């Protein structure tokens, strides 16, 4: 079982460029999440999808968009990257709104 | 003020010591209390979660929740060098228990 798979693992963007972070899970989980982790600030929720076809904003949604493509896949898009979006991005999933997330290995994004 | 405050550390202990990691919170709606372990440059790994108040034990790990004091703890007995990692507390509640609020993490080093 792969669990939660994120691509790419590393990315460097120039300010103003766009990109999409991909996430897929193979655990048949209904709920999926995107978090960012900055040094000394823990994990903060960007967006989440409680079930296929629904998405909602988390704590820090500005500058991001998401798409729940199907039950397995949940992508995060940066339309116009800014240096403040330099961070490690984690995708996670859980059973239907159940507690505890299963995390992917992360995408390290640097915006210069 | 953050909803979840975690003792910042870092914490350094000798092998075999008992480790105590702690978090406080302010949101009375939290019902699920999680502990994650995160190794360097990896995604968080769910160690255990507790519903409401009480204790839960899993091997060398014991989680305690005191809702009256809004205080949670993770105890690690007979600590090992392999326990060296950052430990994150997280909490959730309401209709989506998977939507978590995280502490900033405590970095633990267990010295042989």
mmCIF file of C-alpha atoms in Angstrom:
data_model
loop_
_atom_site.group_PDB
_atom_site.id
_atom_site.type_symbol
_atom_site.label_atom_id
_atom_site.label_comp_id
_atom_site.label_asym_id
_atom_site.label_seq_id
_atom_site.Cartn_x
_atom_site.Cartn_y
_atom_site.Cartn_z
ATOM 1 C CA UNK A 1 0.000 0.000 0.000
ATOM 2 C CA UNK A 2 1.407 3.370 -1.022
ATOM 3 C CA UNK A 3 -0.900 5.351 1.312
ATOM 4 C CA UNK A 4 -0.752 9.035 0.341
ATOM 5 C CA UNK A 5 1.456 9.948 -2.605
ATOM 6 C CA UNK A 6 2.510 13.517 -3.348
ATOM 7 C CA UNK A 7 4.246 14.868 -6.432
ATOM 8 C CA UNK A 8 6.590 16.570 -6.936
ATOM 9 C CA UNK A 9 8.841 16.171 -3.875
ATOM 10 C CA UNK A 10 10.780 19.370 -4.564
ATOM 11 C CA UNK A 11 10.038 22.459 -6.640
ATOM 12 C CA UNK A 12 11.579 25.864 -7.170
ATOM 13 C CA UNK A 13 9.353 28.550 -8.669
ATOM 14 C CA UNK A 14 9.914 32.132 -9.651
ATOM 15 C CA UNK A 15 7.579 34.755 -8.238
ATOM 16 C CA UNK A 16 4.426 34.905 -10.349
ATOM 17 C CA UNK A 17 4.686 31.403 -11.764
ATOM 18 C CA UNK A 18 1.894 28.890 -11.280
ATOM 19 C CA UNK A 19 1.988 25.234 -10.414
ATOM 20 C CA UNK A 20 -0.181 22.366 -9.222
ATOM 21 C CA UNK A 21 0.732 19.998 -6.415
ATOM 22 C CA UNK A 22 -0.707 16.541 -6.897
ATOM 23 C CA UNK A 23 -1.952 14.171 -4.211
ATOM 24 C CA UNK A 24 -3.456 10.700 -4.444
ATOM 25 C CA UNK A 25 -4.499 8.196 -1.782
ATOM 26 C CA UNK A 26 -5.256 4.512 -2.170
ATOM 27 C CA UNK A 27 -6.987 3.870 1.176
ATOM 28 C CA UNK A 28 -10.513 4.624 -0.054
ATOM 29 C CA UNK A 29 -10.689 7.573 2.337
ATOM 30 C CA UNK A 30 -13.482 10.082 1.874
ATOM 31 C CA UNK A 31 -11.749 13.135 3.347
ATOM 32 C CA UNK A 32 -8.583 14.811 2.127
ATOM 33 C CA UNK A 33 -6.592 17.808 3.350
ATOM 34 C CA UNK A 34 -3.810 20.173 2.371
ATOM 35 C CA UNK A 35 -1.554 21.614 5.083
ATOM 36 C CA UNK A 36 1.517 23.786 4.994
ATOM 37 C CA UNK A 37 4.320 23.576 7.524
ATOM 38 C CA UNK A 38 6.624 26.490 8.205
ATOM 39 C CA UNK A 39 9.542 26.507 10.651
ATOM 40 C CA UNK A 40 8.309 27.129 14.172
ATOM 41 C CA UNK A 41 4.655 27.421 13.100
ATOM 42 C CA UNK A 42 3.454 23.825 13.003
ATOM 43 C CA UNK A 43 0.943 22.627 10.429
ATOM 44 C CA UNK A 44 -1.768 24.930 9.163
ATOM 45 C CA UNK A 45 -4.784 23.793 7.166
ATOM 46 C CA UNK A 46 -5.103 25.368 3.714
ATOM 47 C CA UNK A 47 -8.116 23.570 2.236
ATOM 48 C CA UNK A 48 -9.941 20.347 2.818
ATOM 49 C CA UNK A 49 -12.446 18.121 1.064
ATOM 50 C CA UNK A 50 -14.820 16.278 3.375
ATOM 51 C CA UNK A 51 -16.030 14.093 0.524
ATOM 52 C CA UNK A 52 -15.831 13.814 -3.251
ATOM 53 C CA UNK A 53 -17.385 16.879 -4.844
ATOM 54 C CA UNK A 54 -16.945 19.216 -1.861
ATOM 55 C CA UNK A 55 -14.142 21.553 -0.843
ATOM 56 C CA UNK A 56 -13.842 24.086 1.974
ATOM 57 C CA UNK A 57 -11.378 26.694 3.131
ATOM 58 C CA UNK A 58 -9.128 26.086 6.068
ATOM 59 C CA UNK A 59 -7.102 28.496 8.156
ATOM 60 C CA UNK A 60 -4.837 29.907 5.406
ATOM 61 C CA UNK A 61 -6.555 29.604 1.977
ATOM 62 C CA UNK A 62 -5.467 32.881 0.368
ATOM 63 C CA UNK A 63 -3.406 32.394 -2.787
ATOM 64 C CA UNK A 64 -4.467 28.767 -3.269
ATOM 65 C CA UNK A 65 -7.143 26.806 -5.079
ATOM 66 C CA UNK A 66 -7.999 23.135 -4.887
ATOM 67 C CA UNK A 67 -9.707 20.493 -6.977
ATOM 68 C CA UNK A 68 -11.094 17.201 -5.751
ATOM 69 C CA UNK A 69 -10.735 15.371 -9.039
ATOM 70 C CA UNK A 70 -12.233 12.102 -7.787
ATOM 71 C CA UNK A 71 -12.248 10.138 -4.554
ATOM 72 C CA UNK A 72 -8.524 9.363 -4.825
ATOM 73 C CA UNK A 73 -7.071 12.680 -5.968
ATOM 74 C CA UNK A 74 -6.933 16.158 -4.437
ATOM 75 C CA UNK A 75 -4.756 18.823 -6.061
ATOM 76 C CA UNK A 76 -3.536 22.192 -4.778
ATOM 77 C CA UNK A 77 -2.867 25.026 -7.212
ATOM 78 C CA UNK A 78 -0.816 28.160 -6.755
ATOM 79 C CA UNK A 79 -1.958 30.606 -9.434
ATOM 80 C CA UNK A 80 0.721 33.259 -8.895
ATOM 81 C CA UNK A 81 3.415 32.108 -6.513
ATOM 82 C CA UNK A 82 4.811 34.501 -3.904
ATOM 83 C CA UNK A 83 7.899 34.143 -1.659
ATOM 84 C CA UNK A 84 5.532 33.893 1.340
ATOM 85 C CA UNK A 85 4.343 30.571 -0.088
ATOM 86 C CA UNK A 86 7.771 29.019 0.404
ATOM 87 C CA UNK A 87 6.959 26.099 2.673
ATOM 88 C CA UNK A 88 6.593 22.349 2.962
ATOM 89 C CA UNK A 89 3.173 21.201 1.770
ATOM 90 C CA UNK A 90 1.554 18.069 3.098
ATOM 91 C CA UNK A 91 -1.455 16.254 1.767
ATOM 92 C CA UNK A 92 -3.398 14.020 4.153
ATOM 93 C CA UNK A 93 -6.474 11.849 4.179
ATOM 94 C CA UNK A 94 -8.821 10.340 6.732
ATOM 95 C CA UNK A 95 -11.855 8.097 6.821
ATOM 96 C CA UNK A 96 -15.144 9.946 6.437
ATOM 97 C CA UNK A 97 -14.446 12.965 8.627
ATOM 98 C CA UNK A 98 -12.837 10.661 11.179
ATOM 99 C CA UNK A 99 -10.037 11.736 13.503
ATOM 100 C CA UNK A 100 -6.393 11.324 12.658
ATOM 101 C CA UNK A 101 -4.825 12.044 9.310
ATOM 102 C CA UNK A 102 -2.555 9.862 7.187
ATOM 103 C CA UNK A 103 0.074 12.113 5.654
ATOM 104 C CA UNK A 104 2.106 12.037 2.495
ATOM 105 C CA UNK A 105 5.838 12.695 2.489
ATOM 106 C CA UNK A 106 5.491 16.348 1.505
ATOM 107 C CA UNK A 107 6.462 18.768 -1.250
ATOM 108 C CA UNK A 108 9.235 21.246 -0.491
ATOM 109 C CA UNK A 109 8.445 24.423 -2.411
ATOM 110 C CA UNK A 110 10.737 27.397 -2.720
ATOM 111 C CA UNK A 111 9.553 30.593 -4.380
ATOM 112 C CA UNK A 112 12.342 32.990 -5.385
ATOM 113 C CA UNK B 1 -3.597 33.559 21.289
ATOM 114 C CA UNK B 2 -3.273 30.225 19.501
ATOM 115 C CA UNK B 3 -5.955 27.603 20.036
ATOM 116 C CA UNK B 4 -3.278 24.970 20.739
ATOM 117 C CA UNK B 5 -0.079 25.707 22.629
ATOM 118 C CA UNK B 6 2.699 23.139 22.845
ATOM 119 C CA UNK B 7 5.773 23.165 25.066
ATOM 120 C CA UNK B 8 8.415 24.323 22.560
ATOM 121 C CA UNK B 9 11.444 22.374 23.695
ATOM 122 C CA UNK B 10 13.857 21.241 22.446
ATOM 123 C CA UNK B 11 14.064 18.359 24.866
ATOM 124 C CA UNK B 12 17.160 16.214 25.354
ATOM 125 C CA UNK B 13 17.099 13.125 27.569
ATOM 126 C CA UNK B 14 19.297 10.067 28.167
ATOM 127 C CA UNK B 15 18.242 6.707 26.816
ATOM 128 C CA UNK B 16 15.817 4.953 29.146
ATOM 129 C CA UNK B 17 14.337 8.161 30.563
ATOM 130 C CA UNK B 18 10.618 8.856 30.849
ATOM 131 C CA UNK B 19 9.610 11.705 28.558
ATOM 132 C CA UNK B 20 6.635 13.992 29.092
ATOM 133 C CA UNK B 21 5.302 16.098 26.207
ATOM 134 C CA UNK B 22 2.496 18.561 26.837
ATOM 135 C CA UNK B 23 -0.096 20.753 25.130
ATOM 136 C CA UNK B 24 -2.795 23.098 26.290
ATOM 137 C CA UNK B 25 -5.786 24.308 24.323
ATOM 138 C CA UNK B 26 -8.537 26.889 24.535
ATOM 139 C CA UNK B 27 -11.336 25.534 22.308
ATOM 140 C CA UNK B 28 -13.877 23.589 24.380
ATOM 141 C CA UNK B 29 -15.299 22.024 21.187
ATOM 142 C CA UNK B 30 -12.235 19.805 20.739
ATOM 143 C CA UNK B 31 -13.144 16.172 21.339
ATOM 144 C CA UNK B 32 -10.357 14.235 19.621
ATOM 145 C CA UNK B 33 -6.766 14.571 20.741
ATOM 146 C CA UNK B 34 -3.966 13.223 18.578
ATOM 147 C CA UNK B 35 -0.236 12.792 18.825
ATOM 148 C CA UNK B 36 1.958 12.608 15.750
ATOM 149 C CA UNK B 37 5.636 11.805 15.387
ATOM 150 C CA UNK B 38 7.607 13.475 12.613
ATOM 151 C CA UNK B 39 11.108 12.446 11.656
ATOM 152 C CA UNK B 40 13.313 14.971 9.925
ATOM 153 C CA UNK B 41 12.181 15.692 6.343
ATOM 154 C CA UNK B 42 9.305 13.210 6.593
ATOM 155 C CA UNK B 43 5.539 13.529 6.915
ATOM 156 C CA UNK B 44 3.850 13.313 10.330
ATOM 157 C CA UNK B 45 2.882 9.822 11.469
ATOM 158 C CA UNK B 46 -0.164 9.314 13.673
ATOM 159 C CA UNK B 47 0.887 7.669 16.948
ATOM 160 C CA UNK B 48 -2.428 7.555 18.735
ATOM 161 C CA UNK B 49 -5.604 9.456 19.388
ATOM 162 C CA UNK B 50 -7.962 9.753 22.344
ATOM 163 C CA UNK B 51 -11.592 10.672 22.434
ATOM 164 C CA UNK B 52 -12.599 12.981 25.293
ATOM 165 C CA UNK B 53 -10.907 12.679 28.680
ATOM 166 C CA UNK B 54 -8.919 9.755 30.000
ATOM 167 C CA UNK B 55 -5.815 7.718 29.318
ATOM 168 C CA UNK B 56 -4.802 5.521 26.428
ATOM 169 C CA UNK B 57 -1.780 3.265 26.339
ATOM 170 C CA UNK B 58 0.027 1.766 23.362
ATOM 171 C CA UNK B 59 3.242 -0.015 24.187
ATOM 172 C CA UNK B 60 5.698 2.513 25.619
ATOM 173 C CA UNK B 61 3.392 5.430 24.824
ATOM 174 C CA UNK B 62 0.615 6.765 27.061
ATOM 175 C CA UNK B 63 -1.671 9.648 26.121
ATOM 176 C CA UNK B 64 -3.559 11.556 28.809
ATOM 177 C CA UNK B 65 -6.354 14.059 28.324
ATOM 178 C CA UNK B 66 -7.760 16.318 31.034
ATOM 179 C CA UNK B 67 -10.603 18.266 29.466
ATOM 180 C CA UNK B 68 -11.373 20.112 32.692
ATOM 181 C CA UNK B 69 -7.900 21.674 32.580
ATOM 182 C CA UNK B 70 -7.688 21.706 28.766
ATOM 183 C CA UNK B 71 -4.366 19.892 29.049
ATOM 184 C CA UNK B 72 -3.028 16.845 27.224
ATOM 185 C CA UNK B 73 0.173 14.871 27.644
ATOM 186 C CA UNK B 74 2.131 12.136 25.918
ATOM 187 C CA UNK B 75 4.432 9.994 28.038
ATOM 188 C CA UNK B 76 7.169 7.864 26.531
ATOM 189 C CA UNK B 77 8.606 5.180 28.806
ATOM 190 C CA UNK B 78 12.051 3.660 28.372
ATOM 191 C CA UNK B 79 12.906 6.180 25.668
ATOM 192 C CA UNK B 80 15.116 5.005 22.806
ATOM 193 C CA UNK B 81 17.366 6.890 20.366
ATOM 194 C CA UNK B 82 14.857 5.914 17.662
ATOM 195 C CA UNK B 83 12.281 8.069 19.493
ATOM 196 C CA UNK B 84 14.291 11.159 18.526
ATOM 197 C CA UNK B 85 11.859 13.195 16.417
ATOM 198 C CA UNK B 86 9.463 16.126 16.559
ATOM 199 C CA UNK B 87 6.198 15.349 18.329
ATOM 200 C CA UNK B 88 3.075 17.244 17.324
ATOM 201 C CA UNK B 89 -0.157 17.395 19.261
ATOM 202 C CA UNK B 90 -3.351 17.973 17.278
ATOM 203 C CA UNK B 91 -6.997 18.397 18.147
ATOM 204 C CA UNK B 92 -10.307 18.302 16.367
ATOM 205 C CA UNK B 93 -14.010 18.312 16.981
ATOM 206 C CA UNK B 94 -17.372 19.159 15.522
ATOM 207 C CA UNK B 95 -18.745 17.555 12.390
ATOM 208 C CA UNK B 96 -15.364 16.957 10.757
ATOM 209 C CA UNK B 97 -13.044 15.228 13.201
ATOM 210 C CA UNK B 98 -10.358 14.973 10.534
ATOM 211 C CA UNK B 99 -9.952 18.738 10.328
ATOM 212 C CA UNK B 100 -7.195 19.227 12.871
ATOM 213 C CA UNK B 101 -5.542 22.122 14.649
ATOM 214 C CA UNK B 102 -1.887 21.428 15.389
ATOM 215 C CA UNK B 103 0.575 22.569 18.002
ATOM 216 C CA UNK B 104 3.954 23.813 16.825
ATOM 217 C CA UNK B 105 5.775 20.642 17.875
ATOM 218 C CA UNK B 106 8.414 19.640 20.418
ATOM 219 C CA UNK B 107 11.735 18.283 19.184
ATOM 220 C CA UNK B 108 13.012 15.388 21.283
ATOM 221 C CA UNK B 109 16.529 13.980 21.261
ATOM 222 C CA UNK B 110 17.253 10.747 23.111
ATOM 223 C CA UNK B 111 20.977 10.304 23.685
ATOM 224 C CA UNK B 112 22.495 6.796 23.861
#
